[in-house]
mmCIF file of C-alpha atoms in Angstrom:
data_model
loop_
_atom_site.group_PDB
_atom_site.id
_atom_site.type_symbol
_atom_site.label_atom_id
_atom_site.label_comp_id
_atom_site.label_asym_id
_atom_site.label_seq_id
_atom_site.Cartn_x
_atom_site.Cartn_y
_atom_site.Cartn_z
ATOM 1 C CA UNK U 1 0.000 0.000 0.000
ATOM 2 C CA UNK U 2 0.817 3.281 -0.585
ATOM 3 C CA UNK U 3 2.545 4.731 2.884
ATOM 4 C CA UNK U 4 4.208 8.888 3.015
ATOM 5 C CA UNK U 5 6.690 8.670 5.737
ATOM 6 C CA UNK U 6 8.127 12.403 7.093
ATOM 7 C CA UNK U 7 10.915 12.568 9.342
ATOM 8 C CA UNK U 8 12.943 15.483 10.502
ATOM 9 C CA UNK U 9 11.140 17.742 12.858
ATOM 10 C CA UNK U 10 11.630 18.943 15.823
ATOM 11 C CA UNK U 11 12.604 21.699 17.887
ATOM 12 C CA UNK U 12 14.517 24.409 16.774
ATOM 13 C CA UNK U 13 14.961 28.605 18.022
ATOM 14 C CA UNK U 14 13.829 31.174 16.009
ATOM 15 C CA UNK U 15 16.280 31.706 13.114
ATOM 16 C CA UNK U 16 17.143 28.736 12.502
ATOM 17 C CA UNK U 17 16.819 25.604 10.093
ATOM 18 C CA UNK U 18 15.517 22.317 9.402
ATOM 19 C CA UNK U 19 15.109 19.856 6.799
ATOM 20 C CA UNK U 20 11.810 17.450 6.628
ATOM 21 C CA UNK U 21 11.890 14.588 4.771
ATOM 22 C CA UNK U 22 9.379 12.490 3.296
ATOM 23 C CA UNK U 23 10.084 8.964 1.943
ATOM 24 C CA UNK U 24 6.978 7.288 -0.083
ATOM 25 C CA UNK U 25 6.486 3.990 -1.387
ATOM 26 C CA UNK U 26 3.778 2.012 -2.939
ATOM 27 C CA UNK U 27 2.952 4.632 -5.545
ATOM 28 C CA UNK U 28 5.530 5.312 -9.425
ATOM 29 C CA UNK U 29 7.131 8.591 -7.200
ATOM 30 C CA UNK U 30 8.458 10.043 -10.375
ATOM 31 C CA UNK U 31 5.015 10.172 -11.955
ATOM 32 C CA UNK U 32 3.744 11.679 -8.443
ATOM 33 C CA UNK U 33 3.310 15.778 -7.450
ATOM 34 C CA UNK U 34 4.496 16.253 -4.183
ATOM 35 C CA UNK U 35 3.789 18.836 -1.575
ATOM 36 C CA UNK U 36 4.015 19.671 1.800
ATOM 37 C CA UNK U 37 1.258 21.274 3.888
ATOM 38 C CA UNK U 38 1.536 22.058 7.871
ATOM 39 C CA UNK U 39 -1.611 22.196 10.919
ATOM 40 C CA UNK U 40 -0.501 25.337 13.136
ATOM 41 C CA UNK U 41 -1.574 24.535 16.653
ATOM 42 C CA UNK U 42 -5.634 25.555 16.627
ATOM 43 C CA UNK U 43 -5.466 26.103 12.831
ATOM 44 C CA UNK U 44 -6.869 24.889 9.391
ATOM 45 C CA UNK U 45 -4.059 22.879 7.192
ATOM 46 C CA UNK U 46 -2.657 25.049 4.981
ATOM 47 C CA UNK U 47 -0.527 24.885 1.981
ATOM 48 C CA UNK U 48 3.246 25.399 2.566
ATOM 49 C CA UNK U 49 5.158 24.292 -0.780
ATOM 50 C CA UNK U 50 4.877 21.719 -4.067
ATOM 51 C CA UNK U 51 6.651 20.172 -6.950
ATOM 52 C CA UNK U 52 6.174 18.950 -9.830
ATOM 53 C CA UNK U 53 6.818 15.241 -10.921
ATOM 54 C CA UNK U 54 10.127 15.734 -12.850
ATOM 55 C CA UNK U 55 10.886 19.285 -10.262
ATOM 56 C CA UNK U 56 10.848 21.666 -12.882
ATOM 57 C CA UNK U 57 7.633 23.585 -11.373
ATOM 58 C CA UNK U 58 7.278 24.487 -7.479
ATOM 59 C CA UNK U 59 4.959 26.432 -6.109
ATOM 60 C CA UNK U 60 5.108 28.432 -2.373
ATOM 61 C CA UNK U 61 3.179 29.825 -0.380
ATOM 62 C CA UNK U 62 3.648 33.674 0.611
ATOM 63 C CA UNK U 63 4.366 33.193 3.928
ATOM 64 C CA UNK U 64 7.238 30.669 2.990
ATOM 65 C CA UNK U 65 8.731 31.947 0.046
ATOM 66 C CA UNK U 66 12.123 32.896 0.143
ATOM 67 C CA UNK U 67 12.970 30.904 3.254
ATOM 68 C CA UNK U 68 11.993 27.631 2.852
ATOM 69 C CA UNK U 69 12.917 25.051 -0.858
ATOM 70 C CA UNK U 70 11.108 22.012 -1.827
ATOM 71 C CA UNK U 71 12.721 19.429 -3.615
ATOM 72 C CA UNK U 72 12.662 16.201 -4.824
ATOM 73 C CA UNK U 73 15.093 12.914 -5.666
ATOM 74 C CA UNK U 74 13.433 10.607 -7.745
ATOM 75 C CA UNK U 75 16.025 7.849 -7.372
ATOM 76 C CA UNK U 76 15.153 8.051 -3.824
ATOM 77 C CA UNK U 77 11.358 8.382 -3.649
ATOM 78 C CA UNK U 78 12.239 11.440 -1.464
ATOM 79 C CA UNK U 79 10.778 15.025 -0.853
ATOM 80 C CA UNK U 80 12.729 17.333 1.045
ATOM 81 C CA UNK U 81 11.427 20.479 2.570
ATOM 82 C CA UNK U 82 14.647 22.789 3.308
ATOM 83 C CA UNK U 83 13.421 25.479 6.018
ATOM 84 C CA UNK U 84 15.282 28.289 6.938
ATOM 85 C CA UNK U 85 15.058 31.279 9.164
ATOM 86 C CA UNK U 86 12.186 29.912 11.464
ATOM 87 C CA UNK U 87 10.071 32.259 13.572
ATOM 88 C CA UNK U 88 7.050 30.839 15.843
ATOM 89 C CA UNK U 89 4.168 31.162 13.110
ATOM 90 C CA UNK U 90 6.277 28.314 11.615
ATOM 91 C CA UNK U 91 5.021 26.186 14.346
ATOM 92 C CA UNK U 92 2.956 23.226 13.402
ATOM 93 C CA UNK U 93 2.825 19.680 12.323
ATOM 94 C CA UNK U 94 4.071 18.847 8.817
ATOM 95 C CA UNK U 95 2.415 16.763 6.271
ATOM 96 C CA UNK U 96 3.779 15.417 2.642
ATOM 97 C CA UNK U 97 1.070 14.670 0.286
ATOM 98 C CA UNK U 98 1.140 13.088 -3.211
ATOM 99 C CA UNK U 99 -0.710 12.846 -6.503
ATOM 100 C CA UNK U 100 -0.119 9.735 -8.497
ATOM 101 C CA UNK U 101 -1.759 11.769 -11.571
ATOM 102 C CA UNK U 102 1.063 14.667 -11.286
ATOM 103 C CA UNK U 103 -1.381 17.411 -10.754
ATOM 104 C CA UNK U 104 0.561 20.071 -9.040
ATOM 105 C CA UNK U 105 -1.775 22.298 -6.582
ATOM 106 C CA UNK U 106 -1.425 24.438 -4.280
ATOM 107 C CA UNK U 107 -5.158 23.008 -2.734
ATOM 108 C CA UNK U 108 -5.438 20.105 -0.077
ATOM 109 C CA UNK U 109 -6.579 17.665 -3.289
ATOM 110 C CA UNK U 110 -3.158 14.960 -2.586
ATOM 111 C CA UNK U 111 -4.739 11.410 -2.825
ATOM 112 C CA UNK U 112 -2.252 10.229 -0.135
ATOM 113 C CA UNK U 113 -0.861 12.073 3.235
ATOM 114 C CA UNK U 114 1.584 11.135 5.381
ATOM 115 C CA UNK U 115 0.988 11.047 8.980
ATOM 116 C CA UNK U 116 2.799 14.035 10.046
ATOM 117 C CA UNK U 117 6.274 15.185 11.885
ATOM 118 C CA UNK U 118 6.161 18.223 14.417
ATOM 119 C CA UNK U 119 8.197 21.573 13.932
ATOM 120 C CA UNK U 120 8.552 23.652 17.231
ATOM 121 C CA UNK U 121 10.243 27.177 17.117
ATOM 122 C CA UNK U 122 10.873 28.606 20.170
ATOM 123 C CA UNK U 123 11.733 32.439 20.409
#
């Protein structure tokens, strides 16, 4: 079956980095869009960052952009979500999410989801 595994989070100060990782299996990854999405304590899910199947498109969010990079190796059925210069707001749990038909979006329409992996930032 298909399983989206993230790894990677944890608790970090304000200013400074991590790097979530999401390993899936069960699914042709290299056919797959890919993106990450993240449940602020209280919150709605919201969209953080995608990528397209081959990584040529990515997409961020507003809030993100600039600080955090998506990326993908297809050799490794692995998404990475590079996150730098961390303030509080970036508190949340972070989910991967992929669609086997390569539709990139920006929208909460991934087929599969991973189970999550918590980012604290402290100030």
């Amino acid at each position: 079956q298909v399983q989206l595994v993230e790894s990677g989070g944890g608790l970090v100060q304000a200013g400074g980095s991590l790097r979530l990782y999401c390993a899936a299996s069960g699914l042709t990854f290299s056919r797959c869009a890919m993106g990450w999405f993240r449940q602020p304590p209280g919150k709605e899910r919201e969209f953080v960052a995608s990528i397209s199947s081959s990584g040529g498109s990515r997409y961020y969010a507003d809030s993100v952009k600039d600080r955090f990079t998506i990326s993908r190796d297809n050799a490794k059925n692995t998404v990475y979500l590079q996150m730098g210069s961390l303030v509080p707001e970036d508190t949340a749990v972070y989910y991967c999410a992929a669609d086997p038909r390569g539709i990139l979006s920006t929208t909460a329409r991934y087929n599969y989801w991973g189970q999550g992996t918590q980012v604290t930032v402290s100030s």
